[in-house]
Short mmCIF file of C-alpha atoms in Angstrom, two decimals:
data_model
loop_
_atom_site.label_atom_id
_atom_site.label_comp_id
_atom_site.label_asym_id
_atom_site.label_seq_id
_atom_site.Cartn_x
_atom_site.Cartn_y
_atom_site.Cartn_z
CA UNK A 17 124.32 82.23 -47.76
CA UNK A 18 123.40 83.79 -44.45
CA UNK A 19 126.08 85.77 -42.57
CA UNK A 20 125.94 85.30 -38.77
CA UNK A 21 125.10 88.38 -36.75
CA UNK A 22 127.77 90.24 -34.78
CA UNK A 23 126.76 89.05 -31.25
CA UNK A 24 127.53 85.50 -32.21
CA UNK A 25 131.14 86.42 -32.86
CA UNK A 26 131.33 89.23 -30.29
CA UNK A 27 134.89 90.35 -29.67
CA UNK A 28 134.06 93.05 -27.07
CA UNK A 29 132.62 93.26 -23.58
CA UNK A 30 130.62 95.64 -21.36
CA UNK A 31 131.42 97.43 -18.08
CA UNK A 32 128.48 98.06 -15.74
CA UNK A 33 129.62 100.35 -12.93
CA UNK A 34 127.86 101.49 -9.77
CA UNK A 35 129.17 104.52 -7.85
CA UNK A 36 128.29 104.68 -4.13
CA UNK A 37 128.93 107.13 -1.32
CA UNK A 38 131.38 105.46 1.09
CA UNK A 39 130.00 107.40 4.10
CA UNK A 40 126.31 106.55 3.57
CA UNK A 41 126.46 103.43 1.41
CA UNK A 42 123.92 104.93 -1.03
CA UNK A 43 124.22 105.40 -4.84
CA UNK A 44 126.00 108.62 -5.84
CA UNK A 45 124.82 110.59 -8.88
CA UNK A 46 126.91 113.09 -10.87
CA UNK A 47 130.18 111.22 -10.44
CA UNK A 48 132.50 111.14 -13.47
CA UNK A 49 133.93 107.75 -14.37
CA UNK A 50 136.98 107.90 -16.67
CA UNK A 51 138.60 104.93 -18.44
CA UNK A 52 142.24 105.95 -18.64
CA UNK A 53 143.20 103.54 -21.45
CA UNK A 54 140.38 104.59 -23.86
CA UNK A 55 139.76 108.12 -22.51
CA UNK A 56 136.02 107.38 -22.35
CA UNK A 57 134.01 109.30 -19.72
CA UNK A 58 130.51 108.99 -18.31
CA UNK A 59 128.56 110.51 -15.41
CA UNK A 60 126.56 108.37 -13.06
CA UNK A 61 122.81 108.71 -13.04
CA UNK A 62 120.38 108.92 -10.11
CA UNK A 63 120.92 105.22 -9.46
CA UNK A 64 124.71 105.68 -9.53
CA UNK A 65 125.01 103.57 -12.73
CA UNK A 66 127.40 103.99 -15.70
CA UNK A 67 127.66 101.79 -18.81
CA UNK A 68 130.59 101.30 -21.16
CA UNK A 69 129.80 99.06 -24.16
CA UNK A 70 132.02 97.78 -26.96
CA UNK A 71 135.07 97.58 -24.75
CA UNK A 72 137.85 95.38 -26.04
CA UNK A 73 138.96 92.55 -23.73
CA UNK A 74 141.71 93.51 -21.32
CA UNK A 75 142.49 95.22 -18.05
CA UNK A 76 141.34 98.81 -17.55
CA UNK A 77 141.81 101.44 -14.86
CA UNK A 78 138.79 103.53 -13.88
CA UNK A 79 139.11 106.91 -12.16
CA UNK A 80 136.08 108.24 -10.26
CA UNK A 81 135.74 111.93 -9.34
CA UNK A 82 132.94 114.08 -7.89
CA UNK A 83 132.71 117.81 -6.99
CA UNK A 84 131.82 116.96 -3.38
CA UNK A 85 134.92 114.82 -2.81
CA UNK A 86 138.44 116.20 -3.01
CA UNK A 87 140.15 112.84 -3.45
CA UNK A 88 139.41 110.72 -6.54
CA UNK A 89 139.17 106.94 -6.41
CA UNK A 90 140.75 104.39 -8.72
CA UNK A 91 139.75 100.83 -9.41
CA UNK A 92 140.83 98.11 -11.88
CA UNK A 93 138.47 95.90 -13.89
CA UNK A 94 139.00 92.92 -16.20
CA UNK A 95 136.86 92.88 -19.38
CA UNK A 96 136.07 89.55 -21.09
CA UNK A 97 134.66 89.26 -24.58
CA UNK A 98 130.93 88.64 -24.64
CA UNK A 99 130.46 89.32 -20.89
CA UNK A 100 129.33 92.20 -18.68
CA UNK A 101 131.81 93.11 -15.94
CA UNK A 102 130.27 94.41 -12.71
CA UNK A 103 132.29 97.15 -10.98
CA UNK A 104 131.37 98.79 -7.66
CA UNK A 105 133.16 102.10 -7.16
CA UNK A 106 133.20 104.08 -3.90
CA UNK A 107 133.90 107.72 -3.19
CA UNK A 108 134.58 109.16 0.26
CA UNK A 109 137.16 109.01 3.03
CA UNK A 110 137.71 105.71 4.74
CA UNK A 111 138.85 105.83 8.35
CA UNK A 112 140.65 102.97 10.02
CA UNK A 113 139.49 103.02 13.61
CA UNK A 114 141.68 102.02 16.51
CA UNK A 115 141.08 98.50 17.72
CA UNK A 116 139.30 98.52 21.07
CA UNK A 117 139.28 95.34 23.14
CA UNK A 118 136.66 95.20 25.90
CA UNK A 119 137.18 92.64 28.62
CA UNK A 120 134.68 91.99 31.36
CA UNK A 121 134.39 89.67 34.31
CA UNK A 122 131.44 87.37 34.15
CA UNK A 123 129.58 87.14 37.45
CA UNK A 124 127.38 84.20 38.35
CA UNK A 125 123.69 85.04 38.10
CA UNK A 126 122.09 86.23 41.34
CA UNK A 127 118.55 87.08 42.26
CA UNK A 128 119.44 90.64 43.23
CA UNK A 129 122.83 92.26 42.61
CA UNK A 130 123.69 95.88 41.89
CA UNK A 131 127.16 97.31 41.25
CA UNK A 132 127.74 101.03 41.69
CA UNK A 133 130.94 103.04 41.55
CA UNK A 134 132.10 105.12 44.49
CA UNK A 135 132.63 108.17 42.27
CA UNK A 136 128.98 107.99 41.19
CA UNK A 137 127.80 107.93 44.81
CA UNK A 138 129.79 111.06 45.66
CA UNK A 139 128.07 112.98 42.86
CA UNK A 140 124.62 112.44 44.37
CA UNK A 141 123.16 115.61 45.90
CA UNK A 142 123.20 115.68 49.70
CA UNK A 143 125.82 112.95 50.10
CA UNK A 144 128.71 115.30 50.83
CA UNK A 145 131.83 113.21 51.48
CA UNK A 146 130.03 110.04 52.62
CA UNK A 147 129.51 107.63 49.74
CA UNK A 148 127.45 105.11 51.74
CA UNK A 149 124.72 107.73 52.21
CA UNK A 150 124.24 107.70 48.45
CA UNK A 151 123.08 104.08 48.64
CA UNK A 152 119.76 105.29 50.04
CA UNK A 153 118.83 106.54 46.55
CA UNK A 154 118.67 102.94 45.31
CA UNK A 155 115.42 100.93 45.41
CA UNK A 156 114.70 98.92 48.59
CA UNK A 157 117.36 100.79 50.66
CA UNK A 158 116.30 103.30 53.31
CA UNK A 159 117.34 105.01 56.55
CA UNK A 160 115.44 105.52 59.83
CA UNK A 161 115.44 109.35 59.69
CA UNK A 162 117.24 112.39 58.29
CA UNK A 163 120.00 112.34 60.92
CA UNK A 164 121.26 108.77 60.97
CA UNK A 165 122.42 106.90 57.87
CA UNK A 166 122.31 103.31 59.10
CA UNK A 167 120.85 101.23 56.27
CA UNK A 168 117.63 99.27 56.14
CA UNK A 169 117.67 96.95 53.11
CA UNK A 170 114.37 95.45 52.02
CA UNK A 171 112.92 96.30 55.40
CA UNK A 172 115.38 94.23 57.40
CA UNK A 173 116.96 95.67 60.54
CA UNK A 174 120.54 97.01 60.17
CA UNK A 175 122.06 94.17 62.19
CA UNK A 176 121.07 91.75 59.42
CA UNK A 177 123.36 93.45 56.87
CA UNK A 178 126.81 92.01 56.26
CA UNK A 179 129.62 94.36 55.21
CA UNK A 180 132.97 93.49 53.58
CA UNK A 181 135.89 95.79 52.74
CA UNK A 182 138.26 94.12 50.29
CA UNK A 183 137.11 90.66 51.43
CA UNK A 184 137.73 91.51 55.11
CA UNK A 185 134.60 91.61 57.33
CA UNK A 186 133.66 95.16 58.31
CA UNK A 187 131.86 94.85 61.63
CA UNK A 188 131.50 98.55 62.38
CA UNK A 189 130.32 100.39 59.23
CA UNK A 190 128.85 103.51 60.94
CA UNK A 191 129.90 105.85 63.75
CA UNK A 192 127.42 106.54 66.57
CA UNK A 193 124.65 104.39 65.16
CA UNK A 194 124.65 105.92 61.67
CA UNK A 195 125.99 109.46 62.01
CA UNK A 196 128.48 108.78 59.20
CA UNK A 197 130.28 105.77 57.77
CA UNK A 198 133.63 104.52 59.06
CA UNK A 199 135.15 104.19 55.56
CA UNK A 200 136.97 106.89 53.63
CA UNK A 201 134.74 107.44 50.61
CA UNK A 202 137.65 108.75 48.52
CA UNK A 203 139.20 105.26 48.34
CA UNK A 204 136.03 103.35 47.35
CA UNK A 205 136.17 101.96 43.82
CA UNK A 206 132.94 99.95 43.63
CA UNK A 207 130.24 98.56 45.90
CA UNK A 208 128.42 95.33 45.06
CA UNK A 209 125.01 95.24 46.74
CA UNK A 210 123.37 91.86 47.22
CA UNK A 211 119.87 92.48 48.52
CA UNK A 212 119.25 88.73 48.54
CA UNK A 213 120.11 85.54 46.74
CA UNK A 214 123.88 85.89 47.15
CA UNK A 215 126.35 83.03 46.89
CA UNK A 216 127.74 80.74 49.57
CA UNK A 217 130.96 82.78 49.87
CA UNK A 218 129.13 85.24 52.15
CA UNK A 219 127.61 82.69 54.51
CA UNK A 220 124.00 82.34 55.63
CA UNK A 221 123.67 84.64 58.65
CA UNK A 222 122.53 87.86 57.01
CA UNK A 223 119.68 89.36 55.02
CA UNK A 224 121.87 91.29 52.56
CA UNK A 225 125.53 91.88 51.72
CA UNK A 226 127.46 95.04 50.84
CA UNK A 227 130.78 94.04 49.27
CA UNK A 228 132.97 97.17 49.19
CA UNK A 229 136.11 97.32 47.04
CA UNK A 230 138.78 99.99 47.57
CA UNK A 231 140.84 100.96 44.55
CA UNK A 232 144.25 99.41 44.03
CA UNK A 233 145.75 101.72 41.40
CA UNK A 234 146.10 105.39 40.47
CA UNK A 235 147.30 107.18 37.36
CA UNK A 236 149.78 109.47 39.13
CA UNK A 237 152.72 108.51 41.31
CA UNK A 238 151.43 110.29 44.42
CA UNK A 239 148.00 111.65 45.34
CA UNK A 240 146.63 113.20 48.52
CA UNK A 241 143.64 115.02 49.92
CA UNK A 242 142.75 116.77 53.17
CA UNK A 243 139.29 117.81 54.37
CA UNK A 244 138.60 120.03 57.35
CA UNK A 245 135.10 120.93 58.58
CA UNK A 246 133.44 121.93 61.84
CA UNK A 247 133.06 118.31 63.05
CA UNK A 248 136.13 116.39 61.99
CA UNK A 249 139.28 116.37 59.85
CA UNK A 250 140.05 113.79 57.19
CA UNK A 251 143.20 112.94 55.26
CA UNK A 252 144.20 110.60 52.45
CA UNK A 253 147.64 109.80 51.01
CA UNK A 254 148.18 107.24 48.26
CA UNK A 255 150.85 106.37 45.76
CA UNK A 256 152.28 103.81 43.39
CA UNK A 257 154.90 101.18 44.19
CA UNK A 258 156.86 100.43 41.06
CA UNK A 259 154.84 100.22 37.86
CA UNK A 260 151.79 98.33 39.15
CA UNK A 261 151.91 98.38 42.97
CA UNK A 262 149.75 100.61 45.16
CA UNK A 263 149.69 101.81 48.77
CA UNK A 264 147.25 104.09 50.60
CA UNK A 265 146.56 105.42 54.10
CA UNK A 266 143.53 107.42 55.21
CA UNK A 267 142.02 108.48 58.52
CA UNK A 268 139.53 110.72 60.29
CA UNK A 269 139.05 112.15 63.77
CA UNK A 270 136.50 114.45 65.30
CA UNK A 271 137.71 117.22 67.60
CA UNK A 272 134.67 118.31 69.61
CA UNK A 273 136.34 116.81 72.68
CA UNK A 274 139.48 118.86 72.08
CA UNK A 275 137.50 122.11 71.96
CA UNK A 276 134.90 121.64 74.68
CA UNK A 277 136.74 119.18 76.94
CA UNK A 278 139.23 121.63 78.50
CA UNK A 279 136.44 124.13 79.22
CA UNK A 280 134.28 121.50 80.93
CA UNK A 281 137.22 120.22 82.98
CA UNK A 282 138.03 123.70 84.19
CA UNK A 283 134.43 124.38 85.22
CA UNK A 284 133.79 121.03 86.90
CA UNK A 285 137.25 120.35 88.28
CA UNK A 286 137.09 116.73 87.06
CA UNK A 287 138.57 114.95 84.07
CA UNK A 288 136.16 114.74 81.13
CA UNK A 289 136.38 112.98 77.78
CA UNK A 290 133.70 114.38 75.48
CA UNK A 291 132.38 112.15 72.67
CA UNK A 292 134.68 111.69 69.69
CA UNK A 293 135.18 109.22 66.87
CA UNK A 294 138.17 108.13 64.81
CA UNK A 295 138.94 105.65 62.04
CA UNK A 296 141.70 104.68 59.62
CA UNK A 297 142.27 102.43 56.60
CA UNK A 298 145.52 101.03 55.23
CA UNK A 299 145.99 99.08 52.00
CA UNK A 300 148.90 97.57 50.10
CA UNK A 301 148.54 95.96 46.68
CA UNK A 302 151.48 94.45 44.84
CA UNK A 303 151.80 92.01 41.93
CA UNK A 304 154.33 89.42 43.09
CA UNK A 305 154.45 87.83 39.64
CA UNK A 306 152.40 88.18 36.49
CA UNK A 307 149.91 85.60 37.80
CA UNK A 308 150.00 86.22 41.57
CA UNK A 309 148.83 89.41 43.30
CA UNK A 310 149.11 90.17 47.02
CA UNK A 311 146.82 92.51 48.97
CA UNK A 312 147.23 93.45 52.64
CA UNK A 313 144.67 95.67 54.34
CA UNK A 314 143.93 96.92 57.86
CA UNK A 315 141.30 99.28 59.23
CA UNK A 316 139.73 100.34 62.53
CA UNK A 317 137.03 102.61 63.95
CA UNK A 318 136.29 103.84 67.48
CA UNK A 319 133.57 105.82 69.31
CA UNK A 320 134.43 106.95 72.84
CA UNK A 321 133.42 109.21 75.72
CA UNK A 322 134.03 109.42 79.50
CA UNK A 323 132.12 111.66 81.94
CA UNK A 324 132.65 112.22 85.67
CA UNK A 325 130.60 114.31 88.07
CA UNK A 326 130.68 114.98 91.84
CA UNK A 327 128.35 116.71 94.29
CA UNK A 328 128.67 117.08 98.07
CA UNK A 329 126.85 118.73 100.96
CA UNK A 330 128.18 120.29 104.17
CA UNK A 331 128.04 118.37 107.46
CA UNK A 332 125.12 119.02 109.78
CA UNK A 333 124.02 117.97 113.30
CA UNK A 334 121.41 115.32 113.81
CA UNK A 335 119.68 113.91 116.88
CA UNK A 336 121.92 110.89 117.35
CA UNK A 337 125.19 112.60 116.58
CA UNK A 338 127.05 114.41 113.84
CA UNK A 339 126.51 113.41 110.21
CA UNK A 340 129.05 114.60 107.67
CA UNK A 341 130.22 114.31 104.01
CA UNK A 342 127.01 113.48 102.18
CA UNK A 343 128.09 113.01 98.55
CA UNK A 344 126.94 112.05 95.06
CA UNK A 345 129.55 110.98 92.48
CA UNK A 346 129.23 109.20 89.15
CA UNK A 347 131.44 108.04 86.29
CA UNK A 348 130.30 106.88 82.86
CA UNK A 349 132.76 105.28 80.42
CA UNK A 350 131.82 104.17 76.88
CA UNK A 351 134.04 102.78 74.13
CA UNK A 352 132.82 100.93 71.08
CA UNK A 353 134.73 99.97 67.98
CA UNK A 354 136.16 97.48 65.57
CA UNK A 355 139.42 96.60 63.86
CA UNK A 356 140.15 94.20 61.05
CA UNK A 357 143.15 92.91 59.12
CA UNK A 358 143.48 90.73 56.07
CA UNK A 359 146.03 89.08 53.78
CA UNK A 360 144.77 88.13 50.32
CA UNK A 361 146.49 86.22 47.51
CA UNK A 362 144.91 86.24 44.08
CA UNK A 363 146.32 83.67 41.63
CA UNK A 364 145.70 82.84 37.98
CA UNK A 365 147.04 79.32 37.64
CA UNK A 366 145.88 78.96 34.05
CA UNK A 367 143.84 81.02 31.63
CA UNK A 368 140.68 79.44 33.05
CA UNK A 369 141.62 78.44 36.62
CA UNK A 370 141.60 81.27 39.21
CA UNK A 371 142.02 81.35 42.99
CA UNK A 372 141.46 84.01 45.65
CA UNK A 373 142.73 83.04 49.11
CA UNK A 374 142.08 85.29 52.15
CA UNK A 375 143.11 85.06 55.81
CA UNK A 376 141.36 87.69 57.94
CA UNK A 377 141.02 88.72 61.56
CA UNK A 378 138.20 90.92 62.83
CA UNK A 379 137.60 92.19 66.36
CA UNK A 380 134.46 93.84 67.72
CA UNK A 381 134.77 95.39 71.16
CA UNK A 382 132.37 97.19 73.49
CA UNK A 383 133.22 98.57 76.93
CA UNK A 384 130.55 100.24 79.08
CA UNK A 385 131.24 101.11 82.71
CA UNK A 386 128.90 102.96 85.07
CA UNK A 387 129.98 103.69 88.65
CA UNK A 388 127.83 105.86 90.91
CA UNK A 389 127.87 106.62 94.63
CA UNK A 390 124.34 107.75 95.27
CA UNK A 391 125.00 108.67 98.92
CA UNK A 392 127.82 108.25 101.39
CA UNK A 393 127.25 109.21 105.03
CA UNK A 394 129.53 109.15 108.06
CA UNK A 395 127.74 109.27 111.46
CA UNK A 396 129.93 109.96 114.48
CA UNK A 397 128.69 108.90 117.95
CA UNK A 398 131.35 109.23 120.57
CA UNK A 399 134.36 107.30 119.44
CA UNK A 400 132.43 105.17 116.90
CA UNK A 401 132.03 106.14 113.23
CA UNK A 402 129.22 104.49 111.24
CA UNK A 403 129.55 104.47 107.42
CA UNK A 404 126.57 104.01 105.13
CA UNK A 405 127.07 103.94 101.37
CA UNK A 406 124.61 103.38 98.53
CA UNK A 407 126.24 102.59 95.19
CA UNK A 408 125.22 101.57 91.68
CA UNK A 409 127.54 99.78 89.29
CA UNK A 410 127.12 98.47 85.76
CA UNK A 411 129.83 96.78 83.71
CA UNK A 412 129.65 95.36 80.18
CA UNK A 413 132.67 94.24 78.20
CA UNK A 414 132.63 92.50 74.83
CA UNK A 415 135.85 91.49 73.10
CA UNK A 416 135.30 88.96 70.31
CA UNK A 417 138.11 88.23 67.81
CA UNK A 418 137.15 86.18 64.76
CA UNK A 419 139.63 84.51 62.40
CA UNK A 420 138.48 83.26 59.02
CA UNK A 421 140.04 81.51 56.04
CA UNK A 422 138.27 81.94 52.72
CA UNK A 423 139.16 80.38 49.40
CA UNK A 424 137.28 81.22 46.17
CA UNK A 425 138.24 78.82 43.39
CA UNK A 426 136.74 79.22 39.94
CA UNK A 427 137.16 77.59 36.53
CA UNK A 428 135.91 79.23 33.34
CA UNK A 429 134.32 76.67 31.05
CA UNK A 430 134.41 78.96 28.02
#
């Protein structure tokens, strides 16, 4: 009679364990694996493997330790008769990272669009306190010379560029033809540059679009800044309204006229207004409800000067009589500027349906007046006085208000 071999009636099982390094995911050698119930111990080899054979069926607790790790690891395995139980054991600290949710706004594809933050522009060498000058470091954007910062985008002339500040048209972006921008750089959050291929929301009458967005929130309750240099002074004051509202006011003014003007008036004896510039920006942002947000903004910029001069000669005798009061006087007045206002309502009707409604008013104005008396002569013959006057006069006035209603309605399909 032949007695069956032991494997046929096997009453034990096998544990095949693999020890890995939790930090690297690779096999860990030299780790001690201890079965608490049977007090059996083994060390893992170069491949991280350990084998326990002849283990009775049941549930066992394995403890894994290693000199490089201060904290041991425990795991539980179930052994079945006649089977090999696979056990993967890890050593090393496990960190539970904080959940980070990243949300972004999806923009429609455009041929050429670049977004840049205002804080990045101010860090560019040579920009100083004028963020728009930093745009010249981008491809396809240039300036005419080192003194004026008016922008040429893709070779087009500056008049072909369209500027927006918080969805309100900005018709006067630079003082004195590009000396410096009319916007407080401290309030700029981002600038979207469309060198071409922009959407229908910007119209069709321009080569490129610069869509400037001023910030509408700060971390502190109140913030302010004041800048004083040899050309102008600049101030900014901003603060929070409630938990999520925001308000800001900023402005600049040059003071060359205040320093030189009184001296020139005293020397010439006539009223003088030396060149100066000024600008301001106001913004209010407030969430009316969770789904409706109101923004009100207003801004303006002005360049101005006024000169007067006068020359005269003494009377003298002539053949036909006495000529007196020859004179030369002139007056030049120049004022150029812009102001704009806007009311904007942003609404999220549903999770996918969004609306942005804007009512804006923009006004460009230009006033140039030139009055000159080239000569004025009085000739006296007996009781008759003959007057001869040669004058030159030039007058140009432009005052064009523009009202616009803009509605951007979007629906997210996914």
